[in-house]
Amino acid sequence: MKTLDFIQALKQHQYDFFTGVPCSIFTSLIQAFYNDSQIQYISAPREDSAVGMAAGAYLAGKKPVVLMQNSGLGYCLNVLTSLNMIYKIPTLLIVSWRGYLGQDAPEHIIMGSICIKLCQIADIPYSILEKDHSPQIFDSISETLFIQGKIHILFLREGILS
Amino acid sequence: MKELKRFQAIQTVLQYIDQEIIIHANGMIGRESFQEKQRKRNFYMIGSMGINAFIGIGMALSSPKERILIFDGDGNLIMGLNSLCQASYHQLHNFYHIVFDNEVHGSTGNQPTISNVIHLDKIATAAGYRHVYTASTKEEIQAIMPQFLSKKGPVFFLIKVEKGNVNNITRVTLSPEQITQQIRDLF
């Protein structure tokens, strides 16, 4: 999927609050957010605070997106399990997958091998973006989020967005 | 020696509140406020310590016409201290940040925090809040509240209270989903 098509799909699904902490995998995505006059991307000090700000935005009627590297999932688990999942505050988390297949710098290896299992154990809905996916994947993601009121993690590996 | 009890401080502050949406930190602060006056414009955190000011920031950014009031504790704020930076960075004109500072973790057995030495009002000033107030008596709260609420945010109000909790304080009897719904219904 092209980065601009990805962003267009987010807009079509009416996501209107964007925050997060960057990953190098997101470089062109975040740059495109900054270039887009319709999007105000808010740089958060840490991933859990990004999820907190997104929750505040949802309470105020917005549809939030949080970007983070999978390293940030560790910081977020408490907010996801004691805020989002029990208060029914849906948020789309776009999470970069560092350490995929054990190939990366050492600090990413453990989280890279467990981030999917973490979602399964915590019963967090997730999907993995593949190169050949069309923007239609956002249809079922929106259903999870805004009909069921759940969070959804979309994992993004290096090279998937062009 | 401080004489001001947190419950009395909360009761006094609430007398000045009108349409503000109050985001309560987890623990005794939310419970005492709930006991004094449940409002539809209240959000109560029961977990995610250190995050409630960020919820307020997200809400303030998303709804510039609403006035967002944070009821924070010293333990909560210290845990989420970078919220002072974020609120100030955006110079949120609709953000009002009150900290009830008893220098302990009141909900877990009164273990000390570090706010007896680390002055949270000085940190708010250094972070760039537009106005910073402090109080340690009921009379000071009464004198400051009208000024505090009249100012353009972000504004900070540190209220030093003695440690100790109300006996048999209620829990927040709304479910988390009900709390979400009561705020969503405002928008």
mmCIF file with all atom_site columns, N, CA, C and O in Angstrom, chain A residues 21-26 66-73 93-100 104 108 111-112 115 153-158:
data_model
loop_
_atom_site.group_PDB
_atom_site.id
_atom_site.type_symbol
_atom_site.label_atom_id
_atom_site.label_alt_id
_atom_site.label_comp_id
_atom_site.label_asym_id
_atom_site.label_entity_id
_atom_site.label_seq_id
_atom_site.pdbx_PDB_ins_code
_atom_site.Cartn_x
_atom_site.Cartn_y
_atom_site.Cartn_z
_atom_site.occupancy
_atom_site.B_iso_or_equiv
_atom_site.pdbx_formal_charge
_atom_site.auth_seq_id
_atom_site.auth_comp_id
_atom_site.auth_asym_id
_atom_site.auth_atom_id
_atom_site.pdbx_PDB_model_num
ATOM 1   N N  . VAL A 1 21  ? 4.627  8.334   19.225 1.00 0.00 ? 21  VAL A N  1
ATOM 2   C CA . VAL A 1 21  ? 6.075  8.449   19.370 1.00 0.00 ? 21  VAL A CA 1
ATOM 3   C C  . VAL A 1 21  ? 6.649  7.753   18.150 1.00 0.00 ? 21  VAL A C  1
ATOM 4   O O  . VAL A 1 21  ? 6.190  6.671   17.786 1.00 0.00 ? 21  VAL A O  1
ATOM 5   N N  . PRO A 1 22  ? 7.637  8.352   17.504 1.00 0.00 ? 22  PRO A N  1
ATOM 6   C CA . PRO A 1 22  ? 8.032  7.809   16.199 1.00 0.00 ? 22  PRO A CA 1
ATOM 7   C C  . PRO A 1 22  ? 8.841  6.520   16.256 1.00 0.00 ? 22  PRO A C  1
ATOM 8   O O  . PRO A 1 22  ? 9.361  6.118   17.277 1.00 0.00 ? 22  PRO A O  1
ATOM 9   N N  . CYS A 1 23  ? 8.886  5.884   15.090 1.00 0.00 ? 23  CYS A N  1
ATOM 10  C CA . CYS A 1 23  ? 9.801  4.779   14.813 1.00 0.00 ? 23  CYS A CA 1
ATOM 11  C C  . CYS A 1 23  ? 10.379 5.103   13.449 1.00 0.00 ? 23  CYS A C  1
ATOM 12  O O  . CYS A 1 23  ? 9.709  5.729   12.632 1.00 0.00 ? 23  CYS A O  1
ATOM 13  N N  . SER A 1 24  ? 11.576 4.651   13.164 1.00 0.00 ? 24  SER A N  1
ATOM 14  C CA . SER A 1 24  ? 12.163 4.926   11.852 1.00 0.00 ? 24  SER A CA 1
ATOM 15  C C  . SER A 1 24  ? 11.313 4.333   10.735 1.00 0.00 ? 24  SER A C  1
ATOM 16  O O  . SER A 1 24  ? 11.269 4.864   9.628  1.00 0.00 ? 24  SER A O  1
ATOM 17  N N  . ILE A 1 25  ? 10.563 3.262   11.039 1.00 0.00 ? 25  ILE A N  1
ATOM 18  C CA . ILE A 1 25  ? 9.682  2.666   10.031 1.00 0.00 ? 25  ILE A CA 1
ATOM 19  C C  . ILE A 1 25  ? 8.587  3.650   9.625  1.00 0.00 ? 25  ILE A C  1
ATOM 20  O O  . ILE A 1 25  ? 8.048  3.595   8.529  1.00 0.00 ? 25  ILE A O  1
ATOM 21  N N  . PHE A 1 26  ? 8.262  4.597   10.539 1.00 0.00 ? 26  PHE A N  1
ATOM 22  C CA . PHE A 1 26  ? 7.184  5.553   10.264 1.00 0.00 ? 26  PHE A CA 1
ATOM 23  C C  . PHE A 1 26  ? 7.668  6.859   9.649  1.00 0.00 ? 26  PHE A C  1
ATOM 24  O O  . PHE A 1 26  ? 6.886  7.795   9.522  1.00 0.00 ? 26  PHE A O  1
ATOM 25  N N  . VAL A 1 66  ? -3.005 6.250   17.339 1.00 0.00 ? 66  VAL A N  1
ATOM 26  C CA . VAL A 1 66  ? -1.729 6.391   18.044 1.00 0.00 ? 66  VAL A CA 1
ATOM 27  C C  . VAL A 1 66  ? -0.668 5.598   17.292 1.00 0.00 ? 66  VAL A C  1
ATOM 28  O O  . VAL A 1 66  ? -0.856 4.416   17.013 1.00 0.00 ? 66  VAL A O  1
ATOM 29  N N  . LEU A 1 67  ? 0.430  6.252   16.971 1.00 0.00 ? 67  LEU A N  1
ATOM 30  C CA . LEU A 1 67  ? 1.570  5.580   16.341 1.00 0.00 ? 67  LEU A CA 1
ATOM 31  C C  . LEU A 1 67  ? 2.597  5.245   17.410 1.00 0.00 ? 67  LEU A C  1
ATOM 32  O O  . LEU A 1 67  ? 2.880  6.068   18.292 1.00 0.00 ? 67  LEU A O  1
ATOM 33  N N  . MET A 1 68  ? 3.188  4.059   17.350 1.00 0.00 ? 68  MET A N  1
ATOM 34  C CA . MET A 1 68  ? 4.293  3.752   18.252 1.00 0.00 ? 68  MET A CA 1
ATOM 35  C C  . MET A 1 68  ? 5.099  2.586   17.715 1.00 0.00 ? 68  MET A C  1
ATOM 36  O O  . MET A 1 68  ? 4.599  1.759   16.959 1.00 0.00 ? 68  MET A O  1
ATOM 37  N N  . GLN A 1 69  ? 6.328  2.510   18.157 1.00 0.00 ? 69  GLN A N  1
ATOM 38  C CA . GLN A 1 69  ? 7.138  1.325   17.913 1.00 0.00 ? 69  GLN A CA 1
ATOM 39  C C  . GLN A 1 69  ? 6.667  0.246   18.884 1.00 0.00 ? 69  GLN A C  1
ATOM 40  O O  . GLN A 1 69  ? 6.151  0.562   19.960 1.00 0.00 ? 69  GLN A O  1
ATOM 41  N N  . ASN A 1 70  ? 6.872  -1.027  18.550 1.00 0.00 ? 70  ASN A N  1
ATOM 42  C CA . ASN A 1 70  ? 6.406  -2.085  19.452 1.00 0.00 ? 70  ASN A CA 1
ATOM 43  C C  . ASN A 1 70  ? 7.077  -2.017  20.831 1.00 0.00 ? 70  ASN A C  1
ATOM 44  O O  . ASN A 1 70  ? 6.529  -2.499  21.813 1.00 0.00 ? 70  ASN A O  1
ATOM 45  N N  . SER A 1 71  ? 8.233  -1.387  20.924 1.00 0.00 ? 71  SER A N  1
ATOM 46  C CA . SER A 1 71  ? 8.839  -1.180  22.245 1.00 0.00 ? 71  SER A CA 1
ATOM 47  C C  . SER A 1 71  ? 7.891  -0.415  23.168 1.00 0.00 ? 71  SER A C  1
ATOM 48  O O  . SER A 1 71  ? 7.867  -0.631  24.372 1.00 0.00 ? 71  SER A O  1
ATOM 49  N N  . GLY A 1 72  ? 7.110  0.472   22.611 1.00 0.00 ? 72  GLY A N  1
ATOM 50  C CA . GLY A 1 72  ? 6.187  1.275   23.404 1.00 0.00 ? 72  GLY A CA 1
ATOM 51  C C  . GLY A 1 72  ? 4.990  0.493   23.925 1.00 0.00 ? 72  GLY A C  1
ATOM 52  O O  . GLY A 1 72  ? 4.320  0.929   24.862 1.00 0.00 ? 72  GLY A O  1
ATOM 53  N N  . LEU A 1 73  ? 4.723  -0.664  23.321 1.00 0.00 ? 73  LEU A N  1
ATOM 54  C CA . LEU A 1 73  ? 3.601  -1.485  23.800 1.00 0.00 ? 73  LEU A CA 1
ATOM 55  C C  . LEU A 1 73  ? 3.792  -1.865  25.254 1.00 0.00 ? 73  LEU A C  1
ATOM 56  O O  . LEU A 1 73  ? 2.834  -1.952  26.017 1.00 0.00 ? 73  LEU A O  1
ATOM 57  N N  . LEU A 1 93  ? -4.245 1.686   17.163 1.00 0.00 ? 93  LEU A N  1
ATOM 58  C CA . LEU A 1 93  ? -2.811 1.790   17.429 1.00 0.00 ? 93  LEU A CA 1
ATOM 59  C C  . LEU A 1 93  ? -2.065 1.222   16.221 1.00 0.00 ? 93  LEU A C  1
ATOM 60  O O  . LEU A 1 93  ? -2.259 0.059   15.861 1.00 0.00 ? 93  LEU A O  1
ATOM 61  N N  . ILE A 1 94  ? -1.264 2.051   15.603 1.00 0.00 ? 94  ILE A N  1
ATOM 62  C CA . ILE A 1 94  ? -0.427 1.603   14.482 1.00 0.00 ? 94  ILE A CA 1
ATOM 63  C C  . ILE A 1 94  ? 0.955  1.371   15.063 1.00 0.00 ? 94  ILE A C  1
ATOM 64  O O  . ILE A 1 94  ? 1.632  2.315   15.484 1.00 0.00 ? 94  ILE A O  1
ATOM 65  N N  . VAL A 1 95  ? 1.346  0.104   15.130 1.00 0.00 ? 95  VAL A N  1
ATOM 66  C CA . VAL A 1 95  ? 2.545  -0.276  15.878 1.00 0.00 ? 95  VAL A CA 1
ATOM 67  C C  . VAL A 1 95  ? 3.586  -0.869  14.940 1.00 0.00 ? 95  VAL A C  1
ATOM 68  O O  . VAL A 1 95  ? 3.301  -1.852  14.230 1.00 0.00 ? 95  VAL A O  1
ATOM 69  N N  . SER A 1 96  ? 4.753  -0.281  14.922 1.00 0.00 ? 96  SER A N  1
ATOM 70  C CA . SER A 1 96  ? 5.806  -0.821  14.058 1.00 0.00 ? 96  SER A CA 1
ATOM 71  C C  . SER A 1 96  ? 6.388  -2.072  14.697 1.00 0.00 ? 96  SER A C  1
ATOM 72  O O  . SER A 1 96  ? 6.492  -2.176  15.919 1.00 0.00 ? 96  SER A O  1
ATOM 73  N N  . TRP A 1 97  ? 6.743  -3.026  13.856 1.00 0.00 ? 97  TRP A N  1
ATOM 74  C CA . TRP A 1 97  ? 7.215  -4.320  14.345 1.00 0.00 ? 97  TRP A CA 1
ATOM 75  C C  . TRP A 1 97  ? 8.711  -4.414  14.169 1.00 0.00 ? 97  TRP A C  1
ATOM 76  O O  . TRP A 1 97  ? 9.205  -4.921  13.156 1.00 0.00 ? 97  TRP A O  1
ATOM 77  N N  . ARG A 1 98  ? 9.441  -3.902  15.156 1.00 0.00 ? 98  ARG A N  1
ATOM 78  C CA . ARG A 1 98  ? 10.885 -4.088  15.166 1.00 0.00 ? 98  ARG A CA 1
ATOM 79  C C  . ARG A 1 98  ? 11.178 -5.482  15.706 1.00 0.00 ? 98  ARG A C  1
ATOM 80  O O  . ARG A 1 98  ? 10.406 -6.052  16.460 1.00 0.00 ? 98  ARG A O  1
ATOM 81  N N  . GLY A 1 99  ? 12.305 -6.074  15.306 1.00 0.00 ? 99  GLY A N  1
ATOM 82  C CA . GLY A 1 99  ? 12.680 -7.384  15.822 1.00 0.00 ? 99  GLY A CA 1
ATOM 83  C C  . GLY A 1 99  ? 11.934 -8.526  15.158 1.00 0.00 ? 99  GLY A C  1
ATOM 84  O O  . GLY A 1 99  ? 11.951 -9.657  15.645 1.00 0.00 ? 99  GLY A O  1
ATOM 85  N N  . TYR A 1 100 ? 11.299 -8.237  14.027 1.00 0.00 ? 100 TYR A N  1
ATOM 86  C CA . TYR A 1 100 ? 10.549 -9.265  13.310 1.00 0.00 ? 100 TYR A CA 1
ATOM 87  C C  . TYR A 1 100 ? 11.489 -10.390 12.882 1.00 0.00 ? 100 TYR A C  1
ATOM 88  O O  . TYR A 1 100 ? 12.570 -10.131 12.353 1.00 0.00 ? 100 TYR A O  1
ATOM 89  N N  . ASP A 1 104 ? 17.259 -7.871  14.020 1.00 0.00 ? 104 ASP A N  1
ATOM 90  C CA . ASP A 1 104 ? 17.269 -6.450  14.355 1.00 0.00 ? 104 ASP A CA 1
ATOM 91  C C  . ASP A 1 104 ? 18.305 -6.238  15.441 1.00 0.00 ? 104 ASP A C  1
ATOM 92  O O  . ASP A 1 104 ? 18.977 -7.172  15.884 1.00 0.00 ? 104 ASP A O  1
ATOM 93  N N  . HIS A 1 108 ? 15.536 -4.937  20.372 1.00 0.00 ? 108 HIS A N  1
ATOM 94  C CA . HIS A 1 108 ? 14.230 -5.202  19.758 1.00 0.00 ? 108 HIS A CA 1
ATOM 95  C C  . HIS A 1 108 ? 13.876 -6.683  19.705 1.00 0.00 ? 108 HIS A C  1
ATOM 96  O O  . HIS A 1 108 ? 12.735 -7.030  19.372 1.00 0.00 ? 108 HIS A O  1
ATOM 97  N N  . MET A 1 111 ? 10.967 -8.074  22.369 1.00 0.00 ? 111 MET A N  1
ATOM 98  C CA . MET A 1 111 ? 9.645  -7.543  22.048 1.00 0.00 ? 111 MET A CA 1
ATOM 99  C C  . MET A 1 111 ? 9.207  -7.975  20.652 1.00 0.00 ? 111 MET A C  1
ATOM 100 O O  . MET A 1 111 ? 8.048  -8.272  20.424 1.00 0.00 ? 111 MET A O  1
ATOM 101 N N  . GLY A 1 112 ? 10.146 -8.056  19.727 1.00 0.00 ? 112 GLY A N  1
ATOM 102 C CA . GLY A 1 112 ? 9.804  -8.514  18.380 1.00 0.00 ? 112 GLY A CA 1
ATOM 103 C C  . GLY A 1 112 ? 9.239  -9.917  18.373 1.00 0.00 ? 112 GLY A C  1
ATOM 104 O O  . GLY A 1 112 ? 8.361  -10.254 17.575 1.00 0.00 ? 112 GLY A O  1
ATOM 105 N N  . CYS A 1 115 ? 5.473  -9.602  20.732 1.00 0.00 ? 115 CYS A N  1
ATOM 106 C CA . CYS A 1 115 ? 4.425  -8.570  20.637 1.00 0.00 ? 115 CYS A CA 1
ATOM 107 C C  . CYS A 1 115 ? 3.094  -9.123  20.148 1.00 0.00 ? 115 CYS A C  1
ATOM 108 O O  . CYS A 1 115 ? 2.026  -8.675  20.595 1.00 0.00 ? 115 CYS A O  1
ATOM 109 N N  . ILE A 1 153 ? -4.868 -3.075  17.244 1.00 0.00 ? 153 ILE A N  1
ATOM 110 C CA . ILE A 1 153 ? -3.463 -2.821  16.928 1.00 0.00 ? 153 ILE A CA 1
ATOM 111 C C  . ILE A 1 153 ? -3.202 -3.284  15.499 1.00 0.00 ? 153 ILE A C  1
ATOM 112 O O  . ILE A 1 153 ? -3.464 -4.441  15.152 1.00 0.00 ? 153 ILE A O  1
ATOM 113 N N  . LEU A 1 154 ? -2.692 -2.381  14.679 1.00 0.00 ? 154 LEU A N  1
ATOM 114 C CA . LEU A 1 154 ? -2.298 -2.714  13.307 1.00 0.00 ? 154 LEU A CA 1
ATOM 115 C C  . LEU A 1 154 ? -0.781 -2.717  13.264 1.00 0.00 ? 154 LEU A C  1
ATOM 116 O O  . LEU A 1 154 ? -0.133 -1.680  13.427 1.00 0.00 ? 154 LEU A O  1
ATOM 117 N N  . PHE A 1 155 ? -0.209 -3.914  13.091 1.00 0.00 ? 155 PHE A N  1
ATOM 118 C CA . PHE A 1 155 ? 1.254  -4.031  13.078 1.00 0.00 ? 155 PHE A CA 1
ATOM 119 C C  . PHE A 1 155 ? 1.790  -3.715  11.682 1.00 0.00 ? 155 PHE A C  1
ATOM 120 O O  . PHE A 1 155 ? 1.272  -4.196  10.666 1.00 0.00 ? 155 PHE A O  1
ATOM 121 N N  . LEU A 1 156 ? 2.858  -2.933  11.672 1.00 0.00 ? 156 LEU A N  1
ATOM 122 C CA . LEU A 1 156 ? 3.437  -2.468  10.412 1.00 0.00 ? 156 LEU A CA 1
ATOM 123 C C  . LEU A 1 156 ? 4.909  -2.836  10.393 1.00 0.00 ? 156 LEU A C  1
ATOM 124 O O  . LEU A 1 156 ? 5.685  -2.364  11.220 1.00 0.00 ? 156 LEU A O  1
ATOM 125 N N  . ARG A 1 157 ? 5.303  -3.672  9.435  1.00 0.00 ? 157 ARG A N  1
ATOM 126 C CA . ARG A 1 157 ? 6.708  -4.040  9.362  1.00 0.00 ? 157 ARG A CA 1
ATOM 127 C C  . ARG A 1 157 ? 7.444  -3.100  8.404  1.00 0.00 ? 157 ARG A C  1
ATOM 128 O O  . ARG A 1 157 ? 6.829  -2.384  7.609  1.00 0.00 ? 157 ARG A O  1
ATOM 129 N N  . GLU A 1 158 ? 8.742  -3.169  8.468  1.00 0.00 ? 158 GLU A N  1
ATOM 130 C CA . GLU A 1 158 ? 9.589  -2.403  7.561  1.00 0.00 ? 158 GLU A CA 1
ATOM 131 C C  . GLU A 1 158 ? 9.251  -2.746  6.106  1.00 0.00 ? 158 GLU A C  1
ATOM 132 O O  . GLU A 1 158 ? 9.094  -3.917  5.760  1.00 0.00 ? 158 GLU A O  1
#
